[in-house]
PDB file of C-alpha atoms in Angstrom:
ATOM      1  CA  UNK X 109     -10.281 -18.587  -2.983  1.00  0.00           C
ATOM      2  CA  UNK X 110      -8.808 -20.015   0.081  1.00  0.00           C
ATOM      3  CA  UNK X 111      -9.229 -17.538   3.046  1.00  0.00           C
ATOM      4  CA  UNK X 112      -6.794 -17.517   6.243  1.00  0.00           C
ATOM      5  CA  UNK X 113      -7.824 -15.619   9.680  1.00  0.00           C
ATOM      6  CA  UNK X 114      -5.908 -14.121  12.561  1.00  0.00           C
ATOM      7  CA  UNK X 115      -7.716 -13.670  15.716  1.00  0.00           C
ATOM      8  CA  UNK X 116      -7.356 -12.213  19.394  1.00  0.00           C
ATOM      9  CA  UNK X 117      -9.861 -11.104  21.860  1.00  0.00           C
ATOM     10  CA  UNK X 118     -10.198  -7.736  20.092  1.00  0.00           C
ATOM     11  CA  UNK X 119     -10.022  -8.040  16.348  1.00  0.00           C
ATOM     12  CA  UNK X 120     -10.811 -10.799  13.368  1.00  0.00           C
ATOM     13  CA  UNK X 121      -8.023 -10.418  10.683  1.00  0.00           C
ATOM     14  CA  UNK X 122      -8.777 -12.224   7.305  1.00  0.00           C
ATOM     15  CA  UNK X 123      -5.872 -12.751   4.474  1.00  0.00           C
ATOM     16  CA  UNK X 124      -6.744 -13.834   1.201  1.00  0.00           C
ATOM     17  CA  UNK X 125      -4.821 -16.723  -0.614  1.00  0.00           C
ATOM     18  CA  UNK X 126      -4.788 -14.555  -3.527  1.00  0.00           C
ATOM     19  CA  UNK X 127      -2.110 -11.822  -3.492  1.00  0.00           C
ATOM     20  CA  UNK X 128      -1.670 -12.540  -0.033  1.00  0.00           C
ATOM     21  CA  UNK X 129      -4.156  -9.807   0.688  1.00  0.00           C
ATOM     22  CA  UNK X 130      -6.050  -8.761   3.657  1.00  0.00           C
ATOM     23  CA  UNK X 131      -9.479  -8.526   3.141  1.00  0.00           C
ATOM     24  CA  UNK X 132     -10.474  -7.735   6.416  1.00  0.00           C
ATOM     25  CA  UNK X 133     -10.340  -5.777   9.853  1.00  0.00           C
ATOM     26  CA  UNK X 134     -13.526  -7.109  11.952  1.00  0.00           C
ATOM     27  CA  UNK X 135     -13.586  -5.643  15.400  1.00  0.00           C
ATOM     28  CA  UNK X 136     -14.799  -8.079  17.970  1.00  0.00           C
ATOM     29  CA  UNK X 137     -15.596  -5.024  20.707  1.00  0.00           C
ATOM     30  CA  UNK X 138     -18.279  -3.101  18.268  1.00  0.00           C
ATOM     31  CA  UNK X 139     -19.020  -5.088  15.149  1.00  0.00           C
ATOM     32  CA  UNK X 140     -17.086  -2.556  12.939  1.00  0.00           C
ATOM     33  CA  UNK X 141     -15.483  -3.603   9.897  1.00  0.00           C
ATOM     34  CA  UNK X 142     -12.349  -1.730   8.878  1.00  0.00           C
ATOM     35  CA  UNK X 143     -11.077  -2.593   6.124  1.00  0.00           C
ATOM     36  CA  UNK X 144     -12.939  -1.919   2.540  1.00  0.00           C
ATOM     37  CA  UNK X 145     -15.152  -4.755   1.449  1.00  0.00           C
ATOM     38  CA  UNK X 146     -13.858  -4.531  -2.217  1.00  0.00           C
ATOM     39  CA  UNK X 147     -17.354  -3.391  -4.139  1.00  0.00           C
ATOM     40  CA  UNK X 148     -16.279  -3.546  -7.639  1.00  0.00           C
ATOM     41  CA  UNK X 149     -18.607  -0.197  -8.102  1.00  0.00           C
ATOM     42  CA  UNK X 150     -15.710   1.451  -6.689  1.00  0.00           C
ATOM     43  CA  UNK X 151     -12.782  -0.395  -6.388  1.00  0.00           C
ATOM     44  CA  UNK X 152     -12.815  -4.559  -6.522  1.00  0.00           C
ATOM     45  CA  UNK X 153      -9.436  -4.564  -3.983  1.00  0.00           C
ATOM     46  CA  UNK X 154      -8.815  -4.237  -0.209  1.00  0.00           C
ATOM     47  CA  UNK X 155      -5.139  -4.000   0.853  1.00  0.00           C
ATOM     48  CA  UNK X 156      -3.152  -5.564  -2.383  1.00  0.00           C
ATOM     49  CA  UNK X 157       0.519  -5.684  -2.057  1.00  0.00           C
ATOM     50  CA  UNK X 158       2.530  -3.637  -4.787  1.00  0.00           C
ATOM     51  CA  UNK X 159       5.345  -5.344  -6.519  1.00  0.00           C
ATOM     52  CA  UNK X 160       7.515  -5.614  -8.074  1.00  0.00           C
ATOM     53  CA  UNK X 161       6.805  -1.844  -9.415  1.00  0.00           C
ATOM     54  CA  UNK X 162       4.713   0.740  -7.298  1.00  0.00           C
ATOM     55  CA  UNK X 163       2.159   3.211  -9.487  1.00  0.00           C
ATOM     56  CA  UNK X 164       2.537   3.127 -13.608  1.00  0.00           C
ATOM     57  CA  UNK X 165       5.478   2.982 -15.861  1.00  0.00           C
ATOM     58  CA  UNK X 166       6.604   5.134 -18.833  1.00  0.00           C
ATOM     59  CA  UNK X 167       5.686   3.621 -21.643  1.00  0.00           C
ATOM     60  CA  UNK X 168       4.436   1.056 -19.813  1.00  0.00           C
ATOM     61  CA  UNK X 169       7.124  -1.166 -19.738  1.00  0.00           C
ATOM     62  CA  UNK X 170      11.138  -0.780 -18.287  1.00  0.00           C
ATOM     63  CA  UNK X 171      14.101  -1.557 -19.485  1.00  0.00           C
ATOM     64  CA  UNK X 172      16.717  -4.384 -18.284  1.00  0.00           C
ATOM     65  CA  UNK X 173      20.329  -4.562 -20.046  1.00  0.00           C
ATOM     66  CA  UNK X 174      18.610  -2.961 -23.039  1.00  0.00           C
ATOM     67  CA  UNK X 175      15.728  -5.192 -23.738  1.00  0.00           C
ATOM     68  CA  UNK X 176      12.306  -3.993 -22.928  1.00  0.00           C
ATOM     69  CA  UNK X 177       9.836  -6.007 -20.465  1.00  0.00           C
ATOM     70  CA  UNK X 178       6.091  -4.345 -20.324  1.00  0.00           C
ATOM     71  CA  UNK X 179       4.438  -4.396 -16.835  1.00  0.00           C
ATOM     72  CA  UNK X 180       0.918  -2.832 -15.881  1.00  0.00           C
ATOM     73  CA  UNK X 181      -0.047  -0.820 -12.514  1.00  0.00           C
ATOM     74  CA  UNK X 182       1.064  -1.883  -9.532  1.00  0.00           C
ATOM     75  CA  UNK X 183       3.222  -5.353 -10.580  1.00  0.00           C
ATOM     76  CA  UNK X 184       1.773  -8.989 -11.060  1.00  0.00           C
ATOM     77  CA  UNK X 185       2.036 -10.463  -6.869  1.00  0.00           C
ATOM     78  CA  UNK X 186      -1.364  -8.703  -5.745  1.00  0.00           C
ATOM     79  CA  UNK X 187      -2.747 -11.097  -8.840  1.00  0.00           C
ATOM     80  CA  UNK X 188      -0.769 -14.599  -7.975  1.00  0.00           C
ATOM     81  CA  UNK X 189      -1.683 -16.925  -5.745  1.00  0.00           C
ATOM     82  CA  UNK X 190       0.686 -17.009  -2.765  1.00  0.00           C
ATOM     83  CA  UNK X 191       1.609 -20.464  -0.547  1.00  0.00           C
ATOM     84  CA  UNK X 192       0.743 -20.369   3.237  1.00  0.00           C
ATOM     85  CA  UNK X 193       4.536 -21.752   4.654  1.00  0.00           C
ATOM     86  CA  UNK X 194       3.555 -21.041   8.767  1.00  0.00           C
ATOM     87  CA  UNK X 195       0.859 -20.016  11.026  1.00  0.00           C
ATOM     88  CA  UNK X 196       1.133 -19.968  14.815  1.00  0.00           C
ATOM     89  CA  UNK X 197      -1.271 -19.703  17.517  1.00  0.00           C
ATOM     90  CA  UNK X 198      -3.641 -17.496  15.224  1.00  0.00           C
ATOM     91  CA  UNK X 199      -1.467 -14.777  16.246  1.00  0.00           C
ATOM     92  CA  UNK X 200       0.860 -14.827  12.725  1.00  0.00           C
ATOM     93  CA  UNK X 201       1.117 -15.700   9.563  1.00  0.00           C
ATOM     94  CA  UNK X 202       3.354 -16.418   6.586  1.00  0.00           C
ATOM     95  CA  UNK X 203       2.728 -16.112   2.644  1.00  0.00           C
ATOM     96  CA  UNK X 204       5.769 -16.586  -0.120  1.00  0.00           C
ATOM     97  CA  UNK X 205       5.690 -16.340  -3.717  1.00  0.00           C
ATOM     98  CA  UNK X 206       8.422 -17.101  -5.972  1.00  0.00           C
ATOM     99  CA  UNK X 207       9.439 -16.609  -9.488  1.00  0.00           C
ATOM    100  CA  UNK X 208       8.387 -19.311 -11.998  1.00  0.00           C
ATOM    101  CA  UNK X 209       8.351 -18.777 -15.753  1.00  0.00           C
ATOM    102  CA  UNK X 210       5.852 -16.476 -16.241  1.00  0.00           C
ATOM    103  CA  UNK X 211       7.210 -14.440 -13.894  1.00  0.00           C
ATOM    104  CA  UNK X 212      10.158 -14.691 -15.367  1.00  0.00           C
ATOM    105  CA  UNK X 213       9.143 -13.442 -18.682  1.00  0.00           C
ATOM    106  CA  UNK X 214       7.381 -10.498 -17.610  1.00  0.00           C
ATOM    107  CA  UNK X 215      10.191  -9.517 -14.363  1.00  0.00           C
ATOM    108  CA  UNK X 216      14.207 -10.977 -15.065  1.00  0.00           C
ATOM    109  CA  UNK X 217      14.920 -11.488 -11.398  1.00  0.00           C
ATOM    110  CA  UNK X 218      14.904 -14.982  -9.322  1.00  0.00           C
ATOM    111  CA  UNK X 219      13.050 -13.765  -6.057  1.00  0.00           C
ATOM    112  CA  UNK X 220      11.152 -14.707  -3.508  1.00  0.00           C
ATOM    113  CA  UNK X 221       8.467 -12.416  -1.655  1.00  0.00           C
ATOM    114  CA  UNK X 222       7.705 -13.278   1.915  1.00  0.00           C
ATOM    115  CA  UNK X 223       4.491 -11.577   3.769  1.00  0.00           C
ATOM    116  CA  UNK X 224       3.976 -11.623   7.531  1.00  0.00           C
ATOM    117  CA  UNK X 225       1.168 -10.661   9.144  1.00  0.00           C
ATOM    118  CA  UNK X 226       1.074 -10.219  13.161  1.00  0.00           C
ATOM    119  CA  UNK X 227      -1.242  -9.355  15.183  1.00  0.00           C
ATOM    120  CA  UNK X 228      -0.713  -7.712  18.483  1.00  0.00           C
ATOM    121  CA  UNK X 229      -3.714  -6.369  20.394  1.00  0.00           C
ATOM    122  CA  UNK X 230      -5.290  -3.929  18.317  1.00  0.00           C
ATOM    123  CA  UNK X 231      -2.589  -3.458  15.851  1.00  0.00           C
ATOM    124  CA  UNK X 232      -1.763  -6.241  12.628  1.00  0.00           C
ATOM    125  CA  UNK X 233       1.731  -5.658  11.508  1.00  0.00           C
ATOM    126  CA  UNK X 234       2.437  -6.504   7.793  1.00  0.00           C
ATOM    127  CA  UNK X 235       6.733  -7.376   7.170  1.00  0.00           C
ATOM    128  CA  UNK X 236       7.326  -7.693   3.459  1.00  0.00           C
ATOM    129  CA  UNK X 237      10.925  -9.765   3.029  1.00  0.00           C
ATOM    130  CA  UNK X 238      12.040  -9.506  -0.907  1.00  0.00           C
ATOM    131  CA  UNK X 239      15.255 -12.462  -1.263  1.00  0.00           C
ATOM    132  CA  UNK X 240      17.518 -12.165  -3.741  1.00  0.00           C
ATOM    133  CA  UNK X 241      17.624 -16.303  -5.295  1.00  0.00           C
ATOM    134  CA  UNK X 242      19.628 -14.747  -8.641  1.00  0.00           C
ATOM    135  CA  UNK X 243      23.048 -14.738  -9.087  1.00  0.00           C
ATOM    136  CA  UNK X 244      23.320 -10.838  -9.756  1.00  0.00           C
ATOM    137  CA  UNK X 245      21.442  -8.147  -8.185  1.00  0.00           C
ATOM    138  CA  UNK X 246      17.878  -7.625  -8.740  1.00  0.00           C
ATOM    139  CA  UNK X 247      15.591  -4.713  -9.062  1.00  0.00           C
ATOM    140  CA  UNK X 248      12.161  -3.789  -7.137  1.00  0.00           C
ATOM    141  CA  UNK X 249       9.632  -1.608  -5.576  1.00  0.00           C
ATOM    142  CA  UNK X 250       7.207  -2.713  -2.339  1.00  0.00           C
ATOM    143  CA  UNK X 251       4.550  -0.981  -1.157  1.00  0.00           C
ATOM    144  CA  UNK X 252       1.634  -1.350   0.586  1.00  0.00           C
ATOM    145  CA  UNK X 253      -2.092  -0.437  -0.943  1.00  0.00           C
ATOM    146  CA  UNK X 254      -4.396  -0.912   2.040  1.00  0.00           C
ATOM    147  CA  UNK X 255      -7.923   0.749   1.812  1.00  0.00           C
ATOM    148  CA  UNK X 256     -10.380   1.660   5.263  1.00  0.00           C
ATOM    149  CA  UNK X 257     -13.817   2.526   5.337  1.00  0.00           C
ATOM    150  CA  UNK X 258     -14.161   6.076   5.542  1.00  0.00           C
ATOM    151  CA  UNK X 259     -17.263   6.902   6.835  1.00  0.00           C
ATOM    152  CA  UNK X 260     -16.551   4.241   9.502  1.00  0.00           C
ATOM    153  CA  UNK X 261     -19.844   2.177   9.974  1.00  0.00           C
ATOM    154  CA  UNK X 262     -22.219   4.567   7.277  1.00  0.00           C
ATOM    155  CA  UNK X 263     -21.624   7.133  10.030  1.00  0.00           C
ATOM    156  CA  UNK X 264     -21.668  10.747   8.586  1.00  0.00           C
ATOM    157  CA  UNK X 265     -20.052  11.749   5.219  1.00  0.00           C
ATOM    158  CA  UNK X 266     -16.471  11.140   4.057  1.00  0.00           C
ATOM    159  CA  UNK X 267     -16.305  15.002   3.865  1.00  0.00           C
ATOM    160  CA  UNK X 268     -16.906  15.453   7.768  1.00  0.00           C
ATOM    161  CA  UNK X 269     -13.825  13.103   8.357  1.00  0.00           C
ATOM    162  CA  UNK X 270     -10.382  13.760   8.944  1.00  0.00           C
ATOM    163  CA  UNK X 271      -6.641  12.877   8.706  1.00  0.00           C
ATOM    164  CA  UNK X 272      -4.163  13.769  10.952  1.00  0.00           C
ATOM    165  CA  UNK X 273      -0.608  13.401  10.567  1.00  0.00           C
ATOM    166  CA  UNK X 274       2.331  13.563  13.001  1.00  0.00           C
ATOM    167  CA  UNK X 275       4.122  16.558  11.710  1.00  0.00           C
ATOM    168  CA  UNK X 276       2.833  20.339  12.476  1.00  0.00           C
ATOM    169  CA  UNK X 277       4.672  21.262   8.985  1.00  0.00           C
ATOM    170  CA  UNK X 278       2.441  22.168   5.480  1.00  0.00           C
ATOM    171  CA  UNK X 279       2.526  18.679   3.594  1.00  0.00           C
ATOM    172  CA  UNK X 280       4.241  19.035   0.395  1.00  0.00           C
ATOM    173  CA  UNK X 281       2.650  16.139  -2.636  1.00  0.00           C
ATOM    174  CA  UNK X 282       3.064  15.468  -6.097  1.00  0.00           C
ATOM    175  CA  UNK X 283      -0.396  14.672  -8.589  1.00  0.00           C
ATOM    176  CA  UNK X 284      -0.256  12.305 -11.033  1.00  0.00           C
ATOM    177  CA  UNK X 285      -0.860  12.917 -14.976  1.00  0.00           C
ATOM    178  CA  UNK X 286      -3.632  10.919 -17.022  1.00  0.00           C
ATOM    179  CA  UNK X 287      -1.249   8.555 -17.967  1.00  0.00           C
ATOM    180  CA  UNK X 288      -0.671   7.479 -14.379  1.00  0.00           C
ATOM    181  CA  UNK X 289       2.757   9.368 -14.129  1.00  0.00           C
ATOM    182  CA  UNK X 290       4.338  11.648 -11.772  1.00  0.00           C
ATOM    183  CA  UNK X 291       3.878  15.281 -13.471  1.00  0.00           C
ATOM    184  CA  UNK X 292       2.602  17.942 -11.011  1.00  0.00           C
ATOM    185  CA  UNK X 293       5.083  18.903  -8.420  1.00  0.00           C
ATOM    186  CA  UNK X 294       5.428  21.240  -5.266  1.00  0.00           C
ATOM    187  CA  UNK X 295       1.359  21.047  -4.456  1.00  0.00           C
ATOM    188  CA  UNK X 296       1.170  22.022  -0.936  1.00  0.00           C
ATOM    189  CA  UNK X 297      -1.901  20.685   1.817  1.00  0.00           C
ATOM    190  CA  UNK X 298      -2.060  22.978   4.639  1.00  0.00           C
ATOM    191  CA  UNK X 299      -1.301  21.104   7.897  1.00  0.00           C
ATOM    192  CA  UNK X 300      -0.759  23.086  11.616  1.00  0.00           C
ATOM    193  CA  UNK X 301      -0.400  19.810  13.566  1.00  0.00           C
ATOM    194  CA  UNK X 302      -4.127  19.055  14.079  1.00  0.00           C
ATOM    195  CA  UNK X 303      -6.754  18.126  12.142  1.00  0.00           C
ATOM    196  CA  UNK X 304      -6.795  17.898   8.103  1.00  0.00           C
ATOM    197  CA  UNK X 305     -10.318  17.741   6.360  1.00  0.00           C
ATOM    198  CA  UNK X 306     -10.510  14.622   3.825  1.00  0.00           C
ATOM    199  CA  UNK X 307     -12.523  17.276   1.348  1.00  0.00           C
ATOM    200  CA  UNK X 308     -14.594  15.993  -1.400  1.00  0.00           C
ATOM    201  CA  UNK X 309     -12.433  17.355  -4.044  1.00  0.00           C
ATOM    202  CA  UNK X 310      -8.818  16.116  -2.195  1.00  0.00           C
ATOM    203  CA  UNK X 311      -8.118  12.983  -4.984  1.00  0.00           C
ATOM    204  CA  UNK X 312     -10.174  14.518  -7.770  1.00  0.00           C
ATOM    205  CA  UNK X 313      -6.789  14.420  -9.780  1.00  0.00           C
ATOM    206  CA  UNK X 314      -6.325  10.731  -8.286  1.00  0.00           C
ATOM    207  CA  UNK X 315      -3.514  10.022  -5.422  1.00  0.00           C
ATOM    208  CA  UNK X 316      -1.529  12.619  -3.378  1.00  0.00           C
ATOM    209  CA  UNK X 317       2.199  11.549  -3.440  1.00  0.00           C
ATOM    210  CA  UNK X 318       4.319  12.661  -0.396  1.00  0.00           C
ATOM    211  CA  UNK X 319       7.839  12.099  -0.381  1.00  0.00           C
ATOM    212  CA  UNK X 320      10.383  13.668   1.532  1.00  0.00           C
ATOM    213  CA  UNK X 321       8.744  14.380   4.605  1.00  0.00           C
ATOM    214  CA  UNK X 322       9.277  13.205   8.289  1.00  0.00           C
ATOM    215  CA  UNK X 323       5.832  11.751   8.719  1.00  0.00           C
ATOM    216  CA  UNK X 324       5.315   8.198   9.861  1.00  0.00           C
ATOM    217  CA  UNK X 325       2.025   7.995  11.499  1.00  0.00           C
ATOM    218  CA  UNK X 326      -1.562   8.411   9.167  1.00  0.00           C
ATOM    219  CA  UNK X 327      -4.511   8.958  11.133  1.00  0.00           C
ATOM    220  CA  UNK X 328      -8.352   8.851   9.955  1.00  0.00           C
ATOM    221  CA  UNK X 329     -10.405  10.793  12.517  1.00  0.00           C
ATOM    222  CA  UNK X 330     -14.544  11.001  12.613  1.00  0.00           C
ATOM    223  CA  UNK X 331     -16.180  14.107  12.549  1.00  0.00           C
ATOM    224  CA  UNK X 332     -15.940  14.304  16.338  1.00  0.00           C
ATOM    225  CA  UNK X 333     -12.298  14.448  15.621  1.00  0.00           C
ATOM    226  CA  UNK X 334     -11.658  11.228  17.525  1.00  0.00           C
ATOM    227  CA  UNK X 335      -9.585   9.020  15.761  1.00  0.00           C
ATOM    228  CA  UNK X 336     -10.259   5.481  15.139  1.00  0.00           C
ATOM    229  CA  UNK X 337      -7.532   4.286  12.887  1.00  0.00           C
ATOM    230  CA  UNK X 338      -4.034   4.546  12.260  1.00  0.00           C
ATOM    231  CA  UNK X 339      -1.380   3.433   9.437  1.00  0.00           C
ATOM    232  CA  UNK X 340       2.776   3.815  11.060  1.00  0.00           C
ATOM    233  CA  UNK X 341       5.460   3.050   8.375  1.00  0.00           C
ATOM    234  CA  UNK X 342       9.107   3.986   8.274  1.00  0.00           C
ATOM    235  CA  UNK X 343       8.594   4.262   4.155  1.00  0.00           C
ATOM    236  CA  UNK X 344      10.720   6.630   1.979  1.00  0.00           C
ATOM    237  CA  UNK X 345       7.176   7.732   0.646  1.00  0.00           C
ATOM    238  CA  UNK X 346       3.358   7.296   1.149  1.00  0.00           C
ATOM    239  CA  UNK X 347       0.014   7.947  -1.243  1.00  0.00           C
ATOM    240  CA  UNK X 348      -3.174   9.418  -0.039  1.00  0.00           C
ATOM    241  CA  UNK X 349      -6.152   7.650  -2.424  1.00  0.00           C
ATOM    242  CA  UNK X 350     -10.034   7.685  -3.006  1.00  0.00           C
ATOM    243  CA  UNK X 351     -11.539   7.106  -6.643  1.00  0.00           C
ATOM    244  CA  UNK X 352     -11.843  10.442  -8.558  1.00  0.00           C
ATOM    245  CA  UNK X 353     -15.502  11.422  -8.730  1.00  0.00           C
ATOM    246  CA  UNK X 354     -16.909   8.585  -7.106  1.00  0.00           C
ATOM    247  CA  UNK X 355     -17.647   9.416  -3.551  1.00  0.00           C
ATOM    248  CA  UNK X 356     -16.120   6.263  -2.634  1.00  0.00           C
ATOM    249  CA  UNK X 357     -16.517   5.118   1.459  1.00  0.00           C
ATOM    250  CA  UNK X 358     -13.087   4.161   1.586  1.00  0.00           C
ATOM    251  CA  UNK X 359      -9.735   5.897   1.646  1.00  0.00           C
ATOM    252  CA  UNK X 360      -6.270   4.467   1.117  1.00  0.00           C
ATOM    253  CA  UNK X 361      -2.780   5.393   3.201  1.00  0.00           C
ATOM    254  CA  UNK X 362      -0.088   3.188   1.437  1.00  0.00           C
ATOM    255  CA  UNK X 363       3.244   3.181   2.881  1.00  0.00           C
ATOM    256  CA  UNK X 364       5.223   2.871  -0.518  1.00  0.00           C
ATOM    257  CA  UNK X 365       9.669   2.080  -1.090  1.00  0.00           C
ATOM    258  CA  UNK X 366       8.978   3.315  -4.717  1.00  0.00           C
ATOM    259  CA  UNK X 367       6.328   5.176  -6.887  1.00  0.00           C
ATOM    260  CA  UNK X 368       5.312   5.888 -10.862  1.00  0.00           C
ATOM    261  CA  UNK X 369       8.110   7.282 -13.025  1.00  0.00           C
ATOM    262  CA  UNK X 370       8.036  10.813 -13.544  1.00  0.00           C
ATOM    263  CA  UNK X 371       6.842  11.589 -17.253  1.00  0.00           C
ATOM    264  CA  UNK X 372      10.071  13.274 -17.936  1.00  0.00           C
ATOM    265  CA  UNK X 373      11.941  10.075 -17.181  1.00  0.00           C
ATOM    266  CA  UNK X 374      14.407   8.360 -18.976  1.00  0.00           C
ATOM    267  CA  UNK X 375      16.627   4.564 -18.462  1.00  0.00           C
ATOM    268  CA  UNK X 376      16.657   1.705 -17.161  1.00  0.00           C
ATOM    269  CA  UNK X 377      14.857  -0.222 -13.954  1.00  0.00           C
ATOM    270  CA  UNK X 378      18.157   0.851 -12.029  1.00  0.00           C
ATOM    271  CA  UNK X 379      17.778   3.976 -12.802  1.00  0.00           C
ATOM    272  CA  UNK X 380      14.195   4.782 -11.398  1.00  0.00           C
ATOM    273  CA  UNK X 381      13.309   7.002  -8.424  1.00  0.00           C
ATOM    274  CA  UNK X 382      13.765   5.084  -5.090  1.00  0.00           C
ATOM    275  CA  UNK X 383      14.996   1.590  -7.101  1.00  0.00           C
ATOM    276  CA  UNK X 384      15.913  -1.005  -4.552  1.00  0.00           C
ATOM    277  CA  UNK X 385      18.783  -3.114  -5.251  1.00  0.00           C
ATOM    278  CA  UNK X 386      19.645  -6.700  -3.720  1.00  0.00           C
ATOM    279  CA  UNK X 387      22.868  -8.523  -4.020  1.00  0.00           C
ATOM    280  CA  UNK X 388      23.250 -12.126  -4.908  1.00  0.00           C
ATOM    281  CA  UNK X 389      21.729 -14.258  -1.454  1.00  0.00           C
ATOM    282  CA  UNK X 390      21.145 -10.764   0.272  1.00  0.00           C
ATOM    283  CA  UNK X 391      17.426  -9.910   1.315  1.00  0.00           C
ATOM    284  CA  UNK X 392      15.227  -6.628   1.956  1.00  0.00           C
ATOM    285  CA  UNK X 393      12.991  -6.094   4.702  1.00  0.00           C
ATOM    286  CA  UNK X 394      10.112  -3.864   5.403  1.00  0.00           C
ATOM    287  CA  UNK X 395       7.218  -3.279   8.093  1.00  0.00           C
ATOM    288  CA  UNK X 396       4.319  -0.958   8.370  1.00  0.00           C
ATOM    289  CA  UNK X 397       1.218  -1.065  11.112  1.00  0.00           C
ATOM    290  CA  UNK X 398      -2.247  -0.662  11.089  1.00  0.00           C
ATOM    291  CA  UNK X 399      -3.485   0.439  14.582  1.00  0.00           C
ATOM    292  CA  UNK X 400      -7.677  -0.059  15.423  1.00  0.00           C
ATOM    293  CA  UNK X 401      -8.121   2.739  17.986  1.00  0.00           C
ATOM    294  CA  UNK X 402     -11.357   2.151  20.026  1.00  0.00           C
TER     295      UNK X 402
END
């Protein structure tokens, strides 16, 4: 698999060929790495992107004009190799991916899917760009999957950690069912404004799905309370994630513009929670950060 890097006097960023993924956050100033390393024990990923669906499907499929298309977890472009198209400086990068047959027969859009990856100091920005090449409009979801060691370094346990959010409000989330689907509804995580403890039990019924909230800034804290990473997104939505049961050293903030259907839901692709539509020619764009904080 052909890797790509980003660098700057502060961090090493490294992009995989494959999905167009980052693979990882190296700090130059303390050795750290930040990003998960992808053990297949826990989890074989590190920061796939989601699309063209975010989370699971009912019946594991959706429906276009009437005919049915299946599609697993997550979409097919975190599995596809994308093609580098610019680089410049080591500063930025640029990945696209665009339908072909199989695609085709699986998703019944013409599209392209642009990533961008900047780096800026201690921050790498990631732009997803979705472009309309059909001649009627198309259908998606885009999020955003990334995963951060958590202890940072082997220091401490996960359970001494902490997130903090940017909102002084209780944090209301949805859980999903077994069949990957949004079912549980109105769950509430007690937040004053400071900090939030990433208990050992928090994903034992898998992600916590917050919609409808005003936060837009995700911080992982050590058990000092000092916090050493951030996630900023402008999303609709965002998951919370660690494997069930596992004690995995990683957790996941994933800025998300679409999530699993709801197990009481019914229709077509168009009529999904937070469905994006493009026009003919017409694009979508989206950013989110991931902030180092030494």
């Amino acid at each position: 698999m052909q890797k790509f890097y980003l660098e700057n006097l502060r961090l090493k960023v490294t992009i995989n060929e494959q999905g167009a993924e980052l693979s990882s956050i190296l700090s130059k100033e303390n050795g750290y790495e930040y990003l998960w390393n992808a053990d297949e024990k826990y989890w074989k990923r590190h920061a796939p992107v989601l699309f063209p669906i975010v989370g699971s499907l009912k019946n594991g499929g959706y429906i276009v004009d009437g005919e049915a298309y299946p599609m697993s977890q997550h979409g097919f472009a975190r599995d596809m190799n994308f093609k580098m198209v610019k680089q410049s400086d080591g500063k930025s990068i640029l990945f696209r991916l665009e339908y072909n047959e199989d695609t085709l027969k699986r998703y019944p859009y013409r599209f392209a899917l642009e990533i961008a990856y900047t780096l800026e100091g201690y921050k790498i920005i990631t732009t997803w760009r979705v472009i309309n090449l059909d001649e009627k409009p198309i259908h998606f979801q885009i999020g955003g999957h990334p995963a951060f060691m958590c202890p940072l370094a082997g220091k401490g346990e996960q359970s001494e950690y902490f997130f903090n959010f940017d909102t002084d409000k209780d944090i209301e989330y949805s859980l999903l069912s077994a069949n990957g689907l949004v079912e549980s509804e109105g769950n509430v995580l007690k937040n004053d404004g400071s900090l939030v403890p990433i208990d050992e039990h928090m994903f034992d019924k898998d992600a916590l799905i917050i919609e409808s909230s005003d936060i837009t800034k995700v911080t992982i804290c050590k058990p000092d309370g000092m916090s050493y990473l951030s996630v900023g997104f402008e999303a609709p939505l965002f998951g919370l994630w660690s494997p069930a049961g596992k004690k995995a050293p990683f957790v996941c903030i994933e800025p998300w513009y679409g999530r699993a259907d709801k197990e009481s839901f019914e229709g077509e692709i168009s009529d999904r929670d937070y469905d994006n539509e493009i026009a003919p020619g017409e694009s979508f764009e989206a950013s989110y950060f991931i902030e180092i904080e030494m």
